[in-house]
Amino acid sequence: MPSDTLTVRGTSTILKIQKHRHKFLDALFSGLSCVVSVPFYTTFLPLLFWSGHGKLARQMTLLIASCDYLGNCMKDVVSAPRPNCPPVRRITATTDDEDNALEYGLPSSHTLNTVCLSGFLVYYILSYIPSEDAYVELGAVTVACLLVGFIGFGRIYLGMHSLIDIAGGLVVGLVILAMWLTVYECVDAFIVSGHNVTSFWDVLSFLLLFAYPTPELPTPSFEYHTAFDGVAFGIVAGIQQTYDQFHHEAVPRIFTSRLTLPAFLGRMLVGIPTILIVKFCSKALAKWILPVVSNTLGIPIKSTSYIPMLNS
């Protein structure tokens, strides 16, 4: 089917849905979109580490980094535009949504990430708390499916994606999740006990920078991948240095006598402001250093807001 026909049909579907706009729905779907946004990851992933679930935290981080890289690569390779605005009304409640709207549309990163995030979380919970009750397992899977469905539908309602974008994100997300469930134990064993892990991840991170595709027009997709690539590298390097002290399987976990709720809240009060300060400073430093490094090494960055500095 020609792309123009798909675009027309996708736009008409969105317009039919947006006829039923309501302030409550605007707030609901905008809020749900934040579940797989940068501010959510900034808080959610550290909470997993501080709660004693280090294995889940590092696996979720690496999975999200993989989703971010593969999803953004596909976006910039396909270079399929988002729904035309107008006639579609695009609802952006935050600056993150405004930045996301500058990316290409296929596949939907929100849908892809939600599939992987919720799917792996359900898998981990059911593995960590074995239950022979089929209703418990069915309930967990149902909640995950509802979350994916609401976020996918919400992206259409908000005018950020067409139906084909959501379908693409769903399919790609399921493929990545299936692959990750096959290899994550091997990946985790390599990270916590392997040799030369930090140097390997350092080389891998640079190779991913060189391998990133060039889109038709500049988008912030490369910038997003680079940021999460750095997060993944930092976590892998940190775990290598401190696994025996803070990340092994016998560390205190929340809601036990060894890690009480007040102690967990204390970690949050100290940790979250520290993360926000480090994030702000590192981002400012990256905007100054990355262009210099990229120009020096000849890394062909074509998809980032740093382009003016790169060209200069």
PDB file of C-alpha atoms in Angstrom:
ATOM      1  CA  MET A   1       0.000   0.000   0.000  1.00  0.00           C
ATOM      2  CA  PRO A   2       1.433   3.454  -0.919  1.00  0.00           C
ATOM      3  CA  SER A   3       2.757   5.537   1.969  1.00  0.00           C
ATOM      4  CA  ASP A   4       0.450   8.426   1.033  1.00  0.00           C
ATOM      5  CA  THR A   5      -2.581   6.179   1.457  1.00  0.00           C
ATOM      6  CA  LEU A   6      -1.331   4.988   4.844  1.00  0.00           C
ATOM      7  CA  THR A   7      -0.762   8.589   5.919  1.00  0.00           C
ATOM      8  CA  VAL A   8      -4.286   9.639   4.894  1.00  0.00           C
ATOM      9  CA  ARG A   9      -5.876   6.682   6.673  1.00  0.00           C
ATOM     10  CA  GLY A  10      -3.765   7.233   9.770  1.00  0.00           C
ATOM     11  CA  THR A  11      -4.683  10.903   9.906  1.00  0.00           C
ATOM     12  CA  SER A  12      -8.407  10.199   9.504  1.00  0.00           C
ATOM     13  CA  THR A  13      -8.262   7.678  12.367  1.00  0.00           C
ATOM     14  CA  ILE A  14      -6.582  10.194  14.662  1.00  0.00           C
ATOM     15  CA  LEU A  15      -9.101  12.905  13.759  1.00  0.00           C
ATOM     16  CA  LYS A  16     -11.995  10.566  14.563  1.00  0.00           C
ATOM     17  CA  ILE A  17     -10.481   9.806  17.960  1.00  0.00           C
ATOM     18  CA  GLN A  18      -9.741  13.468  18.697  1.00  0.00           C
ATOM     19  CA  LYS A  19     -13.386  14.383  18.119  1.00  0.00           C
ATOM     20  CA  HIS A  20     -13.962  12.967  21.600  1.00  0.00           C
ATOM     21  CA  ARG A  21     -11.322  15.130  23.273  1.00  0.00           C
ATOM     22  CA  HIS A  22     -11.780  16.006  26.925  1.00  0.00           C
ATOM     23  CA  LYS A  23      -9.571  17.728  29.498  1.00  0.00           C
ATOM     24  CA  PHE A  24      -9.617  14.627  31.675  1.00  0.00           C
ATOM     25  CA  LEU A  25      -8.423  12.446  28.786  1.00  0.00           C
ATOM     26  CA  ASP A  26      -5.750  15.011  27.903  1.00  0.00           C
ATOM     27  CA  ALA A  27      -4.405  14.818  31.461  1.00  0.00           C
ATOM     28  CA  LEU A  28      -4.755  11.030  31.675  1.00  0.00           C
ATOM     29  CA  PHE A  29      -2.899  10.167  28.499  1.00  0.00           C
ATOM     30  CA  SER A  30      -0.289  12.881  29.020  1.00  0.00           C
ATOM     31  CA  GLY A  31       0.364  11.459  32.469  1.00  0.00           C
ATOM     32  CA  LEU A  32       0.603   7.909  31.171  1.00  0.00           C
ATOM     33  CA  SER A  33       3.137   9.043  28.575  1.00  0.00           C
ATOM     34  CA  CYS A  34       5.414  10.075  31.428  1.00  0.00           C
ATOM     35  CA  VAL A  35       5.650   6.431  32.548  1.00  0.00           C
ATOM     36  CA  VAL A  36       8.342   5.798  29.934  1.00  0.00           C
ATOM     37  CA  SER A  37       9.909   9.249  29.877  1.00  0.00           C
ATOM     38  CA  VAL A  38      13.349  10.427  30.966  1.00  0.00           C
ATOM     39  CA  PRO A  39      12.126  11.850  34.326  1.00  0.00           C
ATOM     40  CA  PHE A  40      10.503   8.484  35.100  1.00  0.00           C
ATOM     41  CA  TYR A  41      13.692   6.555  34.376  1.00  0.00           C
ATOM     42  CA  THR A  42      15.708   9.050  36.407  1.00  0.00           C
ATOM     43  CA  THR A  43      13.659   8.152  39.486  1.00  0.00           C
ATOM     44  CA  PHE A  44      12.499   4.586  38.870  1.00  0.00           C
ATOM     45  CA  LEU A  45      15.833   2.915  38.091  1.00  0.00           C
ATOM     46  CA  PRO A  46      17.675   4.309  41.153  1.00  0.00           C
ATOM     47  CA  LEU A  47      14.755   3.230  43.364  1.00  0.00           C
ATOM     48  CA  LEU A  48      15.308  -0.340  42.218  1.00  0.00           C
ATOM     49  CA  PHE A  49      18.970  -0.157  43.192  1.00  0.00           C
ATOM     50  CA  TRP A  50      18.220   1.436  46.573  1.00  0.00           C
ATOM     51  CA  SER A  51      15.502  -1.131  47.338  1.00  0.00           C
ATOM     52  CA  GLY A  52      18.037  -3.967  47.088  1.00  0.00           C
ATOM     53  CA  HIS A  53      16.932  -5.351  43.719  1.00  0.00           C
ATOM     54  CA  GLY A  54      20.233  -4.710  41.988  1.00  0.00           C
ATOM     55  CA  LYS A  55      19.893  -7.457  39.392  1.00  0.00           C
ATOM     56  CA  LEU A  56      16.499  -6.175  38.265  1.00  0.00           C
ATOM     57  CA  ALA A  57      17.809  -2.595  38.198  1.00  0.00           C
ATOM     58  CA  ARG A  58      20.849  -3.288  36.044  1.00  0.00           C
ATOM     59  CA  GLN A  59      18.904  -5.553  33.692  1.00  0.00           C
ATOM     60  CA  MET A  60      16.143  -2.978  33.283  1.00  0.00           C
ATOM     61  CA  THR A  61      18.742  -0.293  32.572  1.00  0.00           C
ATOM     62  CA  LEU A  62      20.498  -2.341  29.910  1.00  0.00           C
ATOM     63  CA  LEU A  63      17.183  -3.410  28.387  1.00  0.00           C
ATOM     64  CA  ILE A  64      15.953   0.177  28.152  1.00  0.00           C
ATOM     65  CA  ALA A  65      19.297   1.245  26.672  1.00  0.00           C
ATOM     66  CA  SER A  66      18.942  -1.495  24.048  1.00  0.00           C
ATOM     67  CA  CYS A  67      15.367  -0.433  23.284  1.00  0.00           C
ATOM     68  CA  ASP A  68      16.436   3.184  23.044  1.00  0.00           C
ATOM     69  CA  TYR A  69      19.240   2.435  20.617  1.00  0.00           C
ATOM     70  CA  LEU A  70      17.385  -0.033  18.392  1.00  0.00           C
ATOM     71  CA  GLY A  71      14.156   1.980  18.382  1.00  0.00           C
ATOM     72  CA  ASN A  72      15.875   5.248  17.506  1.00  0.00           C
ATOM     73  CA  CYS A  73      17.983   3.518  14.845  1.00  0.00           C
ATOM     74  CA  MET A  74      14.839   2.230  13.192  1.00  0.00           C
ATOM     75  CA  LYS A  75      13.227   5.665  13.387  1.00  0.00           C
ATOM     76  CA  ASP A  76      16.119   7.366  11.645  1.00  0.00           C
ATOM     77  CA  VAL A  77      16.515   4.578   9.057  1.00  0.00           C
ATOM     78  CA  VAL A  78      12.822   4.560   8.103  1.00  0.00           C
ATOM     79  CA  SER A  79      12.439   8.357   8.561  1.00  0.00           C
ATOM     80  CA  ALA A  80       8.641   8.068   8.631  1.00  0.00           C
ATOM     81  CA  PRO A  81       7.082  11.400   9.674  1.00  0.00           C
ATOM     82  CA  ARG A  82       4.661  11.813  12.528  1.00  0.00           C
ATOM     83  CA  PRO A  83       1.013  12.702  11.801  1.00  0.00           C
ATOM     84  CA  ASN A  84       0.648  16.097  10.121  1.00  0.00           C
ATOM     85  CA  CYS A  85      -0.123  18.900  12.541  1.00  0.00           C
ATOM     86  CA  PRO A  86      -2.503  20.438  11.467  1.00  0.00           C
ATOM     87  CA  PRO A  87      -4.989  18.888  10.769  1.00  0.00           C
ATOM     88  CA  VAL A  88      -4.093  16.638  13.699  1.00  0.00           C
ATOM     89  CA  ARG A  89      -3.915  18.448  17.019  1.00  0.00           C
ATOM     90  CA  ARG A  90      -0.716  17.501  18.844  1.00  0.00           C
ATOM     91  CA  ILE A  91      -1.010  17.674  22.640  1.00  0.00           C
ATOM     92  CA  THR A  92       2.344  18.166  24.393  1.00  0.00           C
ATOM     93  CA  ALA A  93       2.084  18.615  28.135  1.00  0.00           C
ATOM     94  CA  THR A  94       5.822  18.723  28.897  1.00  0.00           C
ATOM     95  CA  THR A  95       9.047  19.837  27.264  1.00  0.00           C
ATOM     96  CA  ASP A  96       9.947  16.132  26.877  1.00  0.00           C
ATOM     97  CA  ASP A  97       6.860  15.668  24.700  1.00  0.00           C
ATOM     98  CA  GLU A  98       7.853  18.685  22.619  1.00  0.00           C
ATOM     99  CA  ASP A  99      11.308  17.205  22.107  1.00  0.00           C
ATOM    100  CA  ASN A 100       9.867  13.770  21.283  1.00  0.00           C
ATOM    101  CA  ALA A 101       7.705  15.376  18.592  1.00  0.00           C
ATOM    102  CA  LEU A 102      10.920  16.327  16.751  1.00  0.00           C
ATOM    103  CA  GLU A 103      11.750  12.646  16.189  1.00  0.00           C
ATOM    104  CA  TYR A 104      10.435  10.485  13.385  1.00  0.00           C
ATOM    105  CA  GLY A 105       7.379   8.364  14.149  1.00  0.00           C
ATOM    106  CA  LEU A 106       7.936   4.693  13.266  1.00  0.00           C
ATOM    107  CA  PRO A 107       8.192   2.780  15.563  1.00  0.00           C
ATOM    108  CA  SER A 108       6.595   4.387  18.619  1.00  0.00           C
ATOM    109  CA  SER A 109       9.281   4.500  21.324  1.00  0.00           C
ATOM    110  CA  HIS A 110       6.677   4.807  24.075  1.00  0.00           C
ATOM    111  CA  THR A 111       4.947   1.623  22.954  1.00  0.00           C
ATOM    112  CA  LEU A 112       8.204  -0.253  22.379  1.00  0.00           C
ATOM    113  CA  ASN A 113       9.648   0.718  25.759  1.00  0.00           C
ATOM    114  CA  THR A 114       6.412  -0.014  27.624  1.00  0.00           C
ATOM    115  CA  VAL A 115       6.227  -3.512  26.134  1.00  0.00           C
ATOM    116  CA  CYS A 116       9.797  -4.289  27.227  1.00  0.00           C
ATOM    117  CA  LEU A 117       9.590  -2.509  30.582  1.00  0.00           C
ATOM    118  CA  SER A 118       6.294  -4.038  31.730  1.00  0.00           C
ATOM    119  CA  GLY A 119       7.012  -7.425  30.165  1.00  0.00           C
ATOM    120  CA  PHE A 120      10.377  -7.875  31.861  1.00  0.00           C
ATOM    121  CA  LEU A 121       9.042  -6.519  35.162  1.00  0.00           C
ATOM    122  CA  VAL A 122       6.175  -9.040  35.151  1.00  0.00           C
ATOM    123  CA  TYR A 123       8.590 -11.831  34.244  1.00  0.00           C
ATOM    124  CA  TYR A 124      10.923 -10.876  37.092  1.00  0.00           C
ATOM    125  CA  ILE A 125       8.150 -10.570  39.680  1.00  0.00           C
ATOM    126  CA  LEU A 126       6.612 -13.922  38.775  1.00  0.00           C
ATOM    127  CA  SER A 127      10.079 -15.519  38.884  1.00  0.00           C
ATOM    128  CA  TYR A 128      11.017 -13.819  42.165  1.00  0.00           C
ATOM    129  CA  ILE A 129       7.707 -14.630  43.863  1.00  0.00           C
ATOM    130  CA  PRO A 130       6.715 -18.043  42.486  1.00  0.00           C
ATOM    131  CA  SER A 131       2.986 -18.655  42.553  1.00  0.00           C
ATOM    132  CA  GLU A 132       0.984 -21.637  41.415  1.00  0.00           C
ATOM    133  CA  ASP A 133      -2.147 -19.510  41.291  1.00  0.00           C
ATOM    134  CA  ALA A 134      -2.988 -19.020  37.624  1.00  0.00           C
ATOM    135  CA  TYR A 135      -5.144 -16.008  38.498  1.00  0.00           C
ATOM    136  CA  VAL A 136      -2.136 -14.153  39.904  1.00  0.00           C
ATOM    137  CA  GLU A 137      -0.144 -14.722  36.731  1.00  0.00           C
ATOM    138  CA  LEU A 138      -3.117 -13.832  34.553  1.00  0.00           C
ATOM    139  CA  GLY A 139      -3.695 -10.665  36.596  1.00  0.00           C
ATOM    140  CA  ALA A 140      -0.071  -9.542  36.227  1.00  0.00           C
ATOM    141  CA  VAL A 141      -0.082 -10.135  32.473  1.00  0.00           C
ATOM    142  CA  THR A 142      -3.445  -8.374  32.147  1.00  0.00           C
ATOM    143  CA  VAL A 143      -2.169  -5.276  33.963  1.00  0.00           C
ATOM    144  CA  ALA A 144       0.882  -5.158  31.695  1.00  0.00           C
ATOM    145  CA  CYS A 145      -1.282  -5.517  28.574  1.00  0.00           C
ATOM    146  CA  LEU A 146      -3.655  -2.784  29.755  1.00  0.00           C
ATOM    147  CA  LEU A 147      -0.724  -0.453  30.396  1.00  0.00           C
ATOM    148  CA  VAL A 148       0.651  -1.068  26.897  1.00  0.00           C
ATOM    149  CA  GLY A 149      -2.811  -0.612  25.391  1.00  0.00           C
ATOM    150  CA  PHE A 150      -3.545   2.634  27.235  1.00  0.00           C
ATOM    151  CA  ILE A 151      -0.159   4.162  26.410  1.00  0.00           C
ATOM    152  CA  GLY A 152      -0.384   3.087  22.763  1.00  0.00           C
ATOM    153  CA  PHE A 153      -3.902   4.460  22.393  1.00  0.00           C
ATOM    154  CA  GLY A 154      -2.865   7.594  24.280  1.00  0.00           C
ATOM    155  CA  ARG A 155      -0.088   8.319  21.796  1.00  0.00           C
ATOM    156  CA  ILE A 156      -2.676   8.254  19.000  1.00  0.00           C
ATOM    157  CA  TYR A 157      -5.099  10.376  21.020  1.00  0.00           C
ATOM    158  CA  LEU A 158      -2.368  12.950  21.716  1.00  0.00           C
ATOM    159  CA  GLY A 159      -1.612  13.175  17.984  1.00  0.00           C
ATOM    160  CA  MET A 160       1.963  11.953  18.464  1.00  0.00           C
ATOM    161  CA  HIS A 161       1.660   8.734  16.445  1.00  0.00           C
ATOM    162  CA  SER A 162      -0.478   6.973  13.887  1.00  0.00           C
ATOM    163  CA  LEU A 163      -1.771   3.428  14.241  1.00  0.00           C
ATOM    164  CA  ILE A 164       1.052   2.004  12.108  1.00  0.00           C
ATOM    165  CA  ASP A 165       3.613   3.600  14.463  1.00  0.00           C
ATOM    166  CA  ILE A 166       1.983   1.919  17.465  1.00  0.00           C
ATOM    167  CA  ALA A 167       1.792  -1.433  15.697  1.00  0.00           C
ATOM    168  CA  GLY A 168       5.462  -1.137  14.758  1.00  0.00           C
ATOM    169  CA  GLY A 169       6.434  -0.325  18.330  1.00  0.00           C
ATOM    170  CA  LEU A 170       4.432  -3.294  19.614  1.00  0.00           C
ATOM    171  CA  VAL A 171       6.026  -5.769  17.213  1.00  0.00           C
ATOM    172  CA  VAL A 172       9.571  -4.486  17.689  1.00  0.00           C
ATOM    173  CA  GLY A 173       9.092  -4.385  21.464  1.00  0.00           C
ATOM    174  CA  LEU A 174       7.932  -8.006  21.593  1.00  0.00           C
ATOM    175  CA  VAL A 175      10.897  -9.115  19.464  1.00  0.00           C
ATOM    176  CA  ILE A 176      13.407  -7.268  21.673  1.00  0.00           C
ATOM    177  CA  LEU A 177      11.754  -8.580  24.850  1.00  0.00           C
ATOM    178  CA  ALA A 178      11.844 -12.170  23.584  1.00  0.00           C
ATOM    179  CA  MET A 179      15.520 -11.827  22.680  1.00  0.00           C
ATOM    180  CA  TRP A 180      16.350 -10.232  26.024  1.00  0.00           C
ATOM    181  CA  LEU A 181      14.629 -12.981  28.033  1.00  0.00           C
ATOM    182  CA  THR A 182      16.850 -15.436  26.167  1.00  0.00           C
ATOM    183  CA  VAL A 183      20.195 -13.737  26.849  1.00  0.00           C
ATOM    184  CA  TYR A 184      19.800 -11.607  29.984  1.00  0.00           C
ATOM    185  CA  GLU A 185      21.169 -14.266  32.366  1.00  0.00           C
ATOM    186  CA  CYS A 186      24.326 -14.559  30.265  1.00  0.00           C
ATOM    187  CA  VAL A 187      24.645 -10.789  30.049  1.00  0.00           C
ATOM    188  CA  ASP A 188      24.255 -10.445  33.819  1.00  0.00           C
ATOM    189  CA  ALA A 189      26.788 -13.179  34.530  1.00  0.00           C
ATOM    190  CA  PHE A 190      29.286 -11.440  32.236  1.00  0.00           C
ATOM    191  CA  ILE A 191      28.766  -8.057  33.895  1.00  0.00           C
ATOM    192  CA  VAL A 192      29.159  -9.212  37.497  1.00  0.00           C
ATOM    193  CA  SER A 193      31.938 -11.758  37.069  1.00  0.00           C
ATOM    194  CA  GLY A 194      33.517 -11.300  33.653  1.00  0.00           C
ATOM    195  CA  HIS A 195      36.976  -9.964  32.906  1.00  0.00           C
ATOM    196  CA  ASN A 196      37.711  -6.715  31.059  1.00  0.00           C
ATOM    197  CA  VAL A 197      33.999  -5.857  31.193  1.00  0.00           C
ATOM    198  CA  THR A 198      34.540  -2.119  31.533  1.00  0.00           C
ATOM    199  CA  SER A 199      36.963  -1.915  28.622  1.00  0.00           C
ATOM    200  CA  PHE A 200      34.651  -4.082  26.494  1.00  0.00           C
ATOM    201  CA  TRP A 201      31.685  -1.821  27.246  1.00  0.00           C
ATOM    202  CA  ASP A 202      33.805   1.244  26.537  1.00  0.00           C
ATOM    203  CA  VAL A 203      34.680  -0.055  23.062  1.00  0.00           C
ATOM    204  CA  LEU A 204      31.080  -1.144  22.464  1.00  0.00           C
ATOM    205  CA  SER A 205      29.764   2.308  23.347  1.00  0.00           C
ATOM    206  CA  PHE A 206      32.053   3.989  20.812  1.00  0.00           C
ATOM    207  CA  LEU A 207      31.198   1.437  18.136  1.00  0.00           C
ATOM    208  CA  LEU A 208      27.501   2.156  18.657  1.00  0.00           C
ATOM    209  CA  LEU A 209      28.190   5.850  18.111  1.00  0.00           C
ATOM    210  CA  PHE A 210      29.864   5.116  14.772  1.00  0.00           C
ATOM    211  CA  ALA A 211      27.217   2.586  13.719  1.00  0.00           C
ATOM    212  CA  TYR A 212      24.273   4.926  14.253  1.00  0.00           C
ATOM    213  CA  PRO A 213      22.421   5.642  10.968  1.00  0.00           C
ATOM    214  CA  THR A 214      21.985   9.061   9.371  1.00  0.00           C
ATOM    215  CA  PRO A 215      18.370  10.285   9.091  1.00  0.00           C
ATOM    216  CA  GLU A 216      16.952  12.382   6.276  1.00  0.00           C
ATOM    217  CA  LEU A 217      16.668  15.375   8.618  1.00  0.00           C
ATOM    218  CA  PRO A 218      18.300  16.076  11.996  1.00  0.00           C
ATOM    219  CA  THR A 219      16.385  14.754  15.030  1.00  0.00           C
ATOM    220  CA  PRO A 220      17.209  14.408  18.753  1.00  0.00           C
ATOM    221  CA  SER A 221      17.214  10.588  18.499  1.00  0.00           C
ATOM    222  CA  PHE A 222      21.017  10.284  18.485  1.00  0.00           C
ATOM    223  CA  GLU A 223      21.180  12.516  21.541  1.00  0.00           C
ATOM    224  CA  TYR A 224      18.755  10.266  23.448  1.00  0.00           C
ATOM    225  CA  HIS A 225      20.703   7.143  22.545  1.00  0.00           C
ATOM    226  CA  THR A 226      24.013   8.731  23.525  1.00  0.00           C
ATOM    227  CA  ALA A 227      22.647   9.738  26.929  1.00  0.00           C
ATOM    228  CA  PHE A 228      21.336   6.274  27.770  1.00  0.00           C
ATOM    229  CA  ASP A 229      24.442   4.670  26.321  1.00  0.00           C
ATOM    230  CA  GLY A 230      26.397   6.683  28.870  1.00  0.00           C
ATOM    231  CA  VAL A 231      24.047   5.627  31.668  1.00  0.00           C
ATOM    232  CA  ALA A 232      24.474   1.958  30.742  1.00  0.00           C
ATOM    233  CA  PHE A 233      28.267   2.295  30.599  1.00  0.00           C
ATOM    234  CA  GLY A 234      28.331   4.057  33.979  1.00  0.00           C
ATOM    235  CA  ILE A 235      26.237   1.357  35.632  1.00  0.00           C
ATOM    236  CA  VAL A 236      28.304  -1.467  34.158  1.00  0.00           C
ATOM    237  CA  ALA A 237      31.554   0.202  35.274  1.00  0.00           C
ATOM    238  CA  GLY A 238      30.153   0.968  38.724  1.00  0.00           C
ATOM    239  CA  ILE A 239      28.897  -2.571  39.290  1.00  0.00           C
ATOM    240  CA  GLN A 240      32.301  -3.948  38.298  1.00  0.00           C
ATOM    241  CA  GLN A 241      33.946  -1.825  40.978  1.00  0.00           C
ATOM    242  CA  THR A 242      31.413  -2.264  43.803  1.00  0.00           C
ATOM    243  CA  TYR A 243      29.543  -5.526  43.164  1.00  0.00           C
ATOM    244  CA  ASP A 244      30.794  -7.274  46.312  1.00  0.00           C
ATOM    245  CA  GLN A 245      29.877  -4.286  48.475  1.00  0.00           C
ATOM    246  CA  PHE A 246      26.521  -3.081  47.151  1.00  0.00           C
ATOM    247  CA  HIS A 247      25.097  -5.183  44.302  1.00  0.00           C
ATOM    248  CA  HIS A 248      25.359  -8.853  45.226  1.00  0.00           C
ATOM    249  CA  GLU A 249      22.251 -10.972  45.791  1.00  0.00           C
ATOM    250  CA  ALA A 250      22.552 -10.899  49.597  1.00  0.00           C
ATOM    251  CA  VAL A 251      22.208  -7.104  49.967  1.00  0.00           C
ATOM    252  CA  PRO A 252      19.396  -5.902  52.281  1.00  0.00           C
ATOM    253  CA  ARG A 253      16.049  -5.516  50.522  1.00  0.00           C
ATOM    254  CA  ILE A 254      13.197  -3.204  51.315  1.00  0.00           C
ATOM    255  CA  PHE A 255      10.476  -4.190  53.797  1.00  0.00           C
ATOM    256  CA  THR A 256      12.876  -6.421  55.728  1.00  0.00           C
ATOM    257  CA  SER A 257      14.507  -5.828  59.102  1.00  0.00           C
ATOM    258  CA  ARG A 258      17.809  -5.119  57.350  1.00  0.00           C
ATOM    259  CA  LEU A 259      16.352  -2.337  55.187  1.00  0.00           C
ATOM    260  CA  THR A 260      13.489  -0.541  56.863  1.00  0.00           C
ATOM    261  CA  LEU A 261      11.196   1.929  55.157  1.00  0.00           C
ATOM    262  CA  PRO A 262      12.735   4.984  56.956  1.00  0.00           C
ATOM    263  CA  ALA A 263      16.194   3.935  55.760  1.00  0.00           C
ATOM    264  CA  PHE A 264      14.882   3.569  52.209  1.00  0.00           C
ATOM    265  CA  LEU A 265      13.250   7.015  52.375  1.00  0.00           C
ATOM    266  CA  GLY A 266      16.546   8.424  53.617  1.00  0.00           C
ATOM    267  CA  ARG A 267      18.278   7.035  50.538  1.00  0.00           C
ATOM    268  CA  MET A 268      15.671   8.751  48.394  1.00  0.00           C
ATOM    269  CA  LEU A 269      16.053  12.109  50.150  1.00  0.00           C
ATOM    270  CA  VAL A 270      19.803  12.073  49.600  1.00  0.00           C
ATOM    271  CA  GLY A 271      19.946  10.220  46.306  1.00  0.00           C
ATOM    272  CA  ILE A 272      17.345  11.938  44.140  1.00  0.00           C
ATOM    273  CA  PRO A 273      18.680  15.502  44.611  1.00  0.00           C
ATOM    274  CA  THR A 274      22.190  14.160  43.985  1.00  0.00           C
ATOM    275  CA  ILE A 275      21.051  12.517  40.742  1.00  0.00           C
ATOM    276  CA  LEU A 276      19.347  15.696  39.545  1.00  0.00           C
ATOM    277  CA  ILE A 277      22.457  17.786  40.247  1.00  0.00           C
ATOM    278  CA  VAL A 278      24.740  15.286  38.510  1.00  0.00           C
ATOM    279  CA  LYS A 279      22.331  15.068  35.561  1.00  0.00           C
ATOM    280  CA  PHE A 280      22.239  18.840  35.115  1.00  0.00           C
ATOM    281  CA  CYS A 281      26.024  19.219  35.369  1.00  0.00           C
ATOM    282  CA  SER A 282      26.808  16.238  33.138  1.00  0.00           C
ATOM    283  CA  LYS A 283      24.407  17.424  30.441  1.00  0.00           C
ATOM    284  CA  ALA A 284      25.992  20.869  30.418  1.00  0.00           C
ATOM    285  CA  LEU A 285      29.431  19.264  30.275  1.00  0.00           C
ATOM    286  CA  ALA A 286      28.369  16.939  27.453  1.00  0.00           C
ATOM    287  CA  LYS A 287      27.154  19.831  25.314  1.00  0.00           C
ATOM    288  CA  TRP A 288      30.622  21.298  25.607  1.00  0.00           C
ATOM    289  CA  ILE A 289      32.725  18.114  25.300  1.00  0.00           C
ATOM    290  CA  LEU A 290      30.818  15.945  22.796  1.00  0.00           C
ATOM    291  CA  PRO A 291      31.190  18.311  19.825  1.00  0.00           C
ATOM    292  CA  VAL A 292      34.929  18.578  20.437  1.00  0.00           C
ATOM    293  CA  VAL A 293      35.361  14.809  20.796  1.00  0.00           C
ATOM    294  CA  SER A 294      33.155  14.069  17.780  1.00  0.00           C
ATOM    295  CA  ASN A 295      34.980  16.511  15.528  1.00  0.00           C
ATOM    296  CA  THR A 296      38.359  15.219  16.691  1.00  0.00           C
ATOM    297  CA  LEU A 297      37.515  11.525  16.216  1.00  0.00           C
ATOM    298  CA  GLY A 298      35.468  12.081  13.077  1.00  0.00           C
ATOM    299  CA  ILE A 299      32.285  10.543  14.501  1.00  0.00           C
ATOM    300  CA  PRO A 300      29.564  11.342  11.933  1.00  0.00           C
ATOM    301  CA  ILE A 301      26.861  12.735  14.205  1.00  0.00           C
ATOM    302  CA  LYS A 302      23.889  13.806  12.103  1.00  0.00           C
ATOM    303  CA  SER A 303      20.979  13.439  14.505  1.00  0.00           C
ATOM    304  CA  THR A 304      21.289  15.725  17.494  1.00  0.00           C
ATOM    305  CA  SER A 305      20.596  19.244  18.698  1.00  0.00           C
ATOM    306  CA  TYR A 306      24.360  19.665  19.065  1.00  0.00           C
ATOM    307  CA  ILE A 307      24.720  20.058  15.290  1.00  0.00           C
ATOM    308  CA  PRO A 308      25.359  23.837  15.343  1.00  0.00           C
ATOM    309  CA  MET A 309      28.282  23.275  17.713  1.00  0.00           C
ATOM    310  CA  LEU A 310      29.486  20.294  15.693  1.00  0.00           C
ATOM    311  CA  ASN A 311      29.509  22.304  12.477  1.00  0.00           C
ATOM    312  CA  SER A 312      31.364  25.143  14.106  1.00  0.00           C
TER     313      SER A 312
END
